[in-house]
Amino acid sequence: MSNILKETFQEVAQAVFPLALAIGLLLLLFVGVSWNDLISFLIATAITALGMIFFLTGVKVSMLPIGGAIGGDLPKHNSLGFIALIVFLFSFFVAIAEPNVIVLINLVDSALQGSIDRNLLLFSIAFGVGFLMAIAILRIIYGTPIRYLFAAIYSFILVLSFFVPADFLAISFDSGSVTTGAIIVPVLMGLGVGVASVLQDRSELDGFGLIGLATTGPILSLMLLGVLSS
């Protein structure tokens, strides 16, 4: 535990310190903020860094092992329907808990002044992640080359882009990027590696690529939502 905490502290420090230094210099040289405002910024940055340390430590200690444990246990049930259902539900709720998704929904709600229901957006993104994760896990089980899935999905996305309203098109692609957050990535990646590690004729490398597939789920679901609502 102490080693993980120390490692996480170093990671956060390497990420936050250069950014805080650059912003502090910009504030002093170009914006001309007062020393009180600068001190408030530094205190807030330290609090943010501390929160990131505890958050990422929790992810490494709990969320990542949980994903791997569930992934390693699923193939033992010998039921594709059961595996797909559990993966879908697990991924669905992980997406709902992802902070980046909440940030996107808040920004969209503010920009569009509540014209799109927040819960509809949230559940559409989560459904897309869950659906594509279920397909991705089945791909591992069947041994289907991942390039075929990517080719089919992005071809469908390209066709849909000609029919989706401009507002929904932009939101759809951003919804894919926010599903690569601090919760989704370790949990779902651990899930995929866990499944691949217990299957015969599969290596743990087969468990990679799931995040890339999962990011296409929200794009597709919001595009379809845009087409239906137009």
mmCIF file of C-alpha atoms in Angstrom:
data_model
loop_
_atom_site.group_PDB
_atom_site.id
_atom_site.type_symbol
_atom_site.label_atom_id
_atom_site.label_comp_id
_atom_site.label_asym_id
_atom_site.label_seq_id
_atom_site.Cartn_x
_atom_site.Cartn_y
_atom_site.Cartn_z
ATOM 1 C CA MET A 1 0.000 0.000 0.000
ATOM 2 C CA SER A 2 2.752 2.458 0.943
ATOM 3 C CA ASN A 3 4.643 1.699 -2.272
ATOM 4 C CA ILE A 4 1.529 2.336 -4.355
ATOM 5 C CA LEU A 5 0.885 5.608 -2.498
ATOM 6 C CA LYS A 6 4.481 6.728 -3.055
ATOM 7 C CA GLU A 7 4.353 5.793 -6.734
ATOM 8 C CA THR A 8 1.065 7.645 -7.198
ATOM 9 C CA PHE A 9 2.451 10.724 -5.431
ATOM 10 C CA GLN A 10 5.351 10.812 -7.883
ATOM 11 C CA GLU A 11 3.025 10.436 -10.859
ATOM 12 C CA VAL A 12 0.733 13.242 -9.717
ATOM 13 C CA ALA A 13 3.656 15.518 -8.866
ATOM 14 C CA GLN A 14 5.178 15.011 -12.318
ATOM 15 C CA ALA A 15 1.840 15.801 -13.937
ATOM 16 C CA VAL A 16 0.651 18.714 -11.764
ATOM 17 C CA PHE A 17 3.851 20.608 -10.904
ATOM 18 C CA PRO A 18 4.846 21.674 -14.464
ATOM 19 C CA LEU A 19 1.262 22.700 -15.234
ATOM 20 C CA ALA A 20 0.927 24.692 -12.005
ATOM 21 C CA LEU A 21 4.284 26.373 -12.649
ATOM 22 C CA ALA A 22 3.303 27.357 -16.206
ATOM 23 C CA ILE A 23 -0.084 28.727 -15.118
ATOM 24 C CA GLY A 24 1.484 30.610 -12.202
ATOM 25 C CA LEU A 25 3.995 32.312 -14.511
ATOM 26 C CA LEU A 26 1.260 33.214 -16.993
ATOM 27 C CA LEU A 27 -0.840 34.700 -14.214
ATOM 28 C CA LEU A 28 2.075 36.802 -12.946
ATOM 29 C CA LEU A 29 3.535 37.924 -16.276
ATOM 30 C CA PHE A 30 0.480 38.429 -18.458
ATOM 31 C CA VAL A 31 -2.693 38.484 -16.368
ATOM 32 C CA GLY A 32 -1.259 40.458 -13.493
ATOM 33 C CA VAL A 33 -3.116 38.817 -10.624
ATOM 34 C CA SER A 34 -2.539 39.822 -7.035
ATOM 35 C CA TRP A 35 -0.398 37.774 -4.663
ATOM 36 C CA ASN A 36 -3.488 36.790 -2.713
ATOM 37 C CA ASP A 37 -5.090 35.331 -5.830
ATOM 38 C CA LEU A 38 -1.851 33.545 -6.704
ATOM 39 C CA ILE A 39 -1.639 32.026 -3.231
ATOM 40 C CA SER A 40 -5.285 30.922 -3.495
ATOM 41 C CA PHE A 41 -4.444 29.266 -6.815
ATOM 42 C CA LEU A 42 -1.478 27.418 -5.307
ATOM 43 C CA ILE A 43 -3.531 26.229 -2.327
ATOM 44 C CA ALA A 44 -6.303 25.006 -4.632
ATOM 45 C CA THR A 45 -3.712 23.229 -6.802
ATOM 46 C CA ALA A 46 -2.260 21.471 -3.754
ATOM 47 C CA ILE A 47 -5.739 20.349 -2.663
ATOM 48 C CA THR A 48 -6.436 19.086 -6.196
ATOM 49 C CA ALA A 49 -3.159 17.165 -6.279
ATOM 50 C CA LEU A 50 -3.898 15.616 -2.885
ATOM 51 C CA GLY A 51 -7.334 14.543 -4.064
ATOM 52 C CA MET A 52 -5.838 13.006 -7.221
ATOM 53 C CA ILE A 53 -3.323 11.063 -5.138
ATOM 54 C CA PHE A 54 -6.016 9.485 -2.959
ATOM 55 C CA PHE A 55 -8.329 8.917 -5.907
ATOM 56 C CA LEU A 56 -5.712 7.199 -8.105
ATOM 57 C CA THR A 57 -4.448 5.149 -5.168
ATOM 58 C CA GLY A 58 -7.990 3.906 -4.608
ATOM 59 C CA VAL A 59 -8.306 3.030 -8.286
ATOM 60 C CA LYS A 60 -5.081 1.015 -8.221
ATOM 61 C CA VAL A 61 -5.865 -0.732 -4.946
ATOM 62 C CA SER A 62 -9.550 -1.516 -5.531
ATOM 63 C CA MET A 63 -11.019 -0.755 -8.960
ATOM 64 C CA LEU A 64 -8.288 -2.287 -11.121
ATOM 65 C CA PRO A 65 -8.093 -5.570 -9.156
ATOM 66 C CA ILE A 66 -11.902 -5.786 -9.087
ATOM 67 C CA GLY A 67 -12.061 -5.498 -12.878
ATOM 68 C CA GLY A 68 -9.420 -8.187 -13.283
ATOM 69 C CA ALA A 69 -11.087 -10.503 -10.761
ATOM 70 C CA ILE A 70 -14.492 -10.224 -12.426
ATOM 71 C CA GLY A 71 -12.965 -10.703 -15.864
ATOM 72 C CA GLY A 72 -11.071 -13.788 -14.722
ATOM 73 C CA ASP A 73 -14.208 -15.355 -13.217
ATOM 74 C CA LEU A 74 -16.706 -14.715 -16.047
ATOM 75 C CA PRO A 75 -15.492 -17.381 -18.546
ATOM 76 C CA LYS A 76 -15.914 -20.058 -15.874
ATOM 77 C CA HIS A 77 -19.717 -19.758 -16.163
ATOM 78 C CA ASN A 78 -19.695 -21.077 -19.778
ATOM 79 C CA SER A 79 -22.678 -18.909 -20.760
ATOM 80 C CA LEU A 80 -22.184 -16.247 -23.420
ATOM 81 C CA GLY A 81 -25.484 -14.598 -22.524
ATOM 82 C CA PHE A 82 -24.543 -14.368 -18.858
ATOM 83 C CA ILE A 83 -21.073 -13.027 -19.688
ATOM 84 C CA ALA A 84 -22.461 -10.389 -22.064
ATOM 85 C CA LEU A 85 -25.105 -9.296 -19.539
ATOM 86 C CA ILE A 86 -22.662 -8.948 -16.639
ATOM 87 C CA VAL A 87 -20.132 -7.078 -18.788
ATOM 88 C CA PHE A 88 -22.858 -4.750 -20.051
ATOM 89 C CA LEU A 89 -24.199 -3.964 -16.576
ATOM 90 C CA PHE A 90 -20.742 -3.585 -15.063
ATOM 91 C CA SER A 91 -19.578 -1.246 -17.848
ATOM 92 C CA PHE A 92 -22.866 0.673 -17.771
ATOM 93 C CA PHE A 93 -22.545 1.575 -14.094
ATOM 94 C CA VAL A 94 -18.813 2.286 -14.380
ATOM 95 C CA ALA A 95 -19.588 4.802 -17.146
ATOM 96 C CA ILE A 96 -22.239 6.469 -14.977
ATOM 97 C CA ALA A 97 -19.659 6.844 -12.186
ATOM 98 C CA GLU A 98 -17.009 8.347 -14.505
ATOM 99 C CA PRO A 99 -16.357 12.008 -13.492
ATOM 100 C CA ASN A 100 -15.447 13.030 -17.059
ATOM 101 C CA VAL A 101 -18.890 11.988 -18.261
ATOM 102 C CA ILE A 102 -20.550 14.159 -15.619
ATOM 103 C CA VAL A 103 -18.387 17.128 -16.659
ATOM 104 C CA LEU A 104 -19.418 16.721 -20.312
ATOM 105 C CA ILE A 105 -23.109 16.477 -19.431
ATOM 106 C CA ASN A 106 -22.912 19.619 -17.274
ATOM 107 C CA LEU A 107 -21.229 21.555 -20.089
ATOM 108 C CA VAL A 108 -23.731 20.339 -22.691
ATOM 109 C CA ASP A 109 -26.622 21.180 -20.397
ATOM 110 C CA SER A 110 -25.219 24.678 -19.866
ATOM 111 C CA ALA A 111 -24.528 25.304 -23.568
ATOM 112 C CA LEU A 112 -27.908 24.009 -24.778
ATOM 113 C CA GLN A 113 -29.786 25.504 -21.804
ATOM 114 C CA GLY A 114 -31.384 22.220 -20.829
ATOM 115 C CA SER A 115 -32.858 21.436 -24.259
ATOM 116 C CA ILE A 116 -31.520 17.868 -23.977
ATOM 117 C CA ASP A 117 -32.469 15.856 -20.907
ATOM 118 C CA ARG A 118 -29.411 15.237 -18.705
ATOM 119 C CA ASN A 119 -30.458 11.723 -17.723
ATOM 120 C CA LEU A 120 -31.068 10.794 -21.361
ATOM 121 C CA LEU A 121 -27.548 11.900 -22.244
ATOM 122 C CA LEU A 122 -26.049 10.060 -19.282
ATOM 123 C CA PHE A 123 -27.875 6.803 -19.942
ATOM 124 C CA SER A 124 -27.150 6.999 -23.688
ATOM 125 C CA ILE A 125 -23.415 7.322 -23.054
ATOM 126 C CA ALA A 126 -23.460 4.543 -20.454
ATOM 127 C CA PHE A 127 -25.507 2.288 -22.738
ATOM 128 C CA GLY A 128 -23.037 2.816 -25.565
ATOM 129 C CA VAL A 129 -20.085 1.904 -23.340
ATOM 130 C CA GLY A 130 -21.843 -1.185 -21.980
ATOM 131 C CA PHE A 131 -22.992 -2.407 -25.391
ATOM 132 C CA LEU A 132 -19.586 -2.062 -27.059
ATOM 133 C CA MET A 133 -17.823 -3.597 -24.054
ATOM 134 C CA ALA A 134 -20.077 -6.651 -24.282
ATOM 135 C CA ILE A 135 -19.225 -6.967 -27.984
ATOM 136 C CA ALA A 136 -15.519 -6.463 -27.217
ATOM 137 C CA ILE A 137 -15.528 -9.253 -24.630
ATOM 138 C CA LEU A 138 -17.319 -11.592 -27.036
ATOM 139 C CA ARG A 139 -14.672 -10.704 -29.611
ATOM 140 C CA ILE A 140 -11.994 -11.947 -27.219
ATOM 141 C CA ILE A 141 -13.882 -15.186 -26.602
ATOM 142 C CA TYR A 142 -14.424 -15.888 -30.305
ATOM 143 C CA GLY A 143 -10.965 -14.678 -31.305
ATOM 144 C CA THR A 144 -12.260 -12.225 -33.923
ATOM 145 C CA PRO A 145 -9.530 -9.851 -35.193
ATOM 146 C CA ILE A 146 -10.093 -6.429 -33.690
ATOM 147 C CA ARG A 147 -9.436 -4.632 -36.981
ATOM 148 C CA TYR A 148 -12.664 -6.035 -38.409
ATOM 149 C CA LEU A 149 -14.674 -4.534 -35.574
ATOM 150 C CA PHE A 150 -12.980 -1.160 -35.866
ATOM 151 C CA ALA A 151 -13.504 -1.116 -39.635
ATOM 152 C CA ALA A 152 -17.211 -1.951 -39.307
ATOM 153 C CA ILE A 153 -17.891 0.479 -36.444
ATOM 154 C CA TYR A 154 -16.110 3.466 -37.951
ATOM 155 C CA SER A 155 -17.686 2.812 -41.338
ATOM 156 C CA PHE A 156 -21.095 2.967 -39.644
ATOM 157 C CA ILE A 157 -20.063 6.143 -37.787
ATOM 158 C CA LEU A 158 -18.958 7.738 -41.058
ATOM 159 C CA VAL A 159 -22.292 6.976 -42.716
ATOM 160 C CA LEU A 160 -24.275 8.216 -39.710
ATOM 161 C CA SER A 161 -22.323 11.489 -39.624
ATOM 162 C CA PHE A 162 -24.106 12.637 -42.791
ATOM 163 C CA PHE A 163 -27.505 12.373 -41.117
ATOM 164 C CA VAL A 164 -26.789 13.613 -37.582
ATOM 165 C CA PRO A 165 -27.560 17.260 -36.659
ATOM 166 C CA ALA A 166 -24.412 19.355 -36.296
ATOM 167 C CA ASP A 167 -24.848 19.866 -32.537
ATOM 168 C CA PHE A 168 -25.258 16.168 -31.877
ATOM 169 C CA LEU A 169 -22.315 15.301 -34.136
ATOM 170 C CA ALA A 170 -19.894 17.401 -32.093
ATOM 171 C CA ILE A 171 -21.277 16.177 -28.769
ATOM 172 C CA SER A 172 -21.145 12.562 -29.955
ATOM 173 C CA PHE A 173 -17.425 12.603 -30.665
ATOM 174 C CA ASP A 174 -16.641 14.394 -27.408
ATOM 175 C CA SER A 175 -18.680 11.772 -25.551
ATOM 176 C CA GLY A 176 -16.294 9.149 -26.875
ATOM 177 C CA SER A 177 -13.255 10.991 -25.547
ATOM 178 C CA VAL A 178 -14.641 11.459 -22.021
ATOM 179 C CA THR A 179 -15.048 7.710 -21.620
ATOM 180 C CA THR A 180 -11.271 7.386 -21.296
ATOM 181 C CA GLY A 181 -11.277 8.686 -17.728
ATOM 182 C CA ALA A 182 -9.582 7.629 -14.529
ATOM 183 C CA ILE A 183 -12.280 5.120 -13.557
ATOM 184 C CA ILE A 184 -13.293 3.599 -16.890
ATOM 185 C CA VAL A 185 -9.797 2.886 -18.221
ATOM 186 C CA PRO A 186 -8.345 0.796 -15.347
ATOM 187 C CA VAL A 187 -11.589 -1.030 -14.571
ATOM 188 C CA LEU A 188 -12.528 -2.021 -18.114
ATOM 189 C CA MET A 189 -8.960 -2.719 -19.150
ATOM 190 C CA GLY A 190 -8.586 -4.966 -16.105
ATOM 191 C CA LEU A 191 -11.827 -6.669 -17.088
ATOM 192 C CA GLY A 192 -10.576 -7.425 -20.598
ATOM 193 C CA VAL A 193 -7.145 -8.612 -19.498
ATOM 194 C CA GLY A 194 -8.774 -10.784 -16.828
ATOM 195 C CA VAL A 195 -11.009 -12.496 -19.383
ATOM 196 C CA ALA A 196 -8.180 -13.040 -21.862
ATOM 197 C CA SER A 197 -5.809 -14.416 -19.201
ATOM 198 C CA VAL A 198 -8.010 -17.405 -18.343
ATOM 199 C CA LEU A 199 -8.979 -18.429 -21.863
ATOM 200 C CA GLN A 200 -7.064 -21.121 -23.684
ATOM 201 C CA ASP A 201 -5.306 -20.031 -26.892
ATOM 202 C CA ARG A 202 -5.496 -16.393 -25.750
ATOM 203 C CA SER A 203 -2.867 -14.101 -24.312
ATOM 204 C CA GLU A 204 -3.320 -11.086 -22.066
ATOM 205 C CA LEU A 205 -2.573 -8.915 -25.107
ATOM 206 C CA ASP A 206 -5.965 -9.948 -26.487
ATOM 207 C CA GLY A 207 -7.498 -7.988 -23.627
ATOM 208 C CA PHE A 208 -6.180 -4.704 -24.977
ATOM 209 C CA GLY A 209 -8.134 -2.582 -27.427
ATOM 210 C CA LEU A 210 -11.299 -2.673 -25.327
ATOM 211 C CA ILE A 211 -11.066 0.998 -24.403
ATOM 212 C CA GLY A 212 -10.758 1.935 -28.058
ATOM 213 C CA LEU A 213 -13.889 -0.046 -28.809
ATOM 214 C CA ALA A 214 -15.718 1.273 -25.741
ATOM 215 C CA THR A 215 -15.154 4.880 -26.836
ATOM 216 C CA THR A 216 -17.082 4.234 -30.050
ATOM 217 C CA GLY A 217 -20.173 3.175 -28.088
ATOM 218 C CA PRO A 218 -21.172 6.654 -26.867
ATOM 219 C CA ILE A 219 -20.455 8.085 -30.327
ATOM 220 C CA LEU A 220 -22.872 5.637 -31.914
ATOM 221 C CA SER A 221 -25.544 5.945 -29.231
ATOM 222 C CA LEU A 222 -25.606 9.760 -29.287
ATOM 223 C CA MET A 223 -25.544 9.814 -33.085
ATOM 224 C CA LEU A 224 -28.572 7.537 -33.161
ATOM 225 C CA LEU A 225 -30.219 9.709 -30.520
ATOM 226 C CA GLY A 226 -29.592 12.759 -32.690
ATOM 227 C CA VAL A 227 -31.053 11.092 -35.774
ATOM 228 C CA LEU A 228 -34.169 9.990 -33.885
ATOM 229 C CA SER A 229 -34.700 13.394 -32.263
ATOM 230 C CA SER A 230 -34.207 15.406 -35.461
#
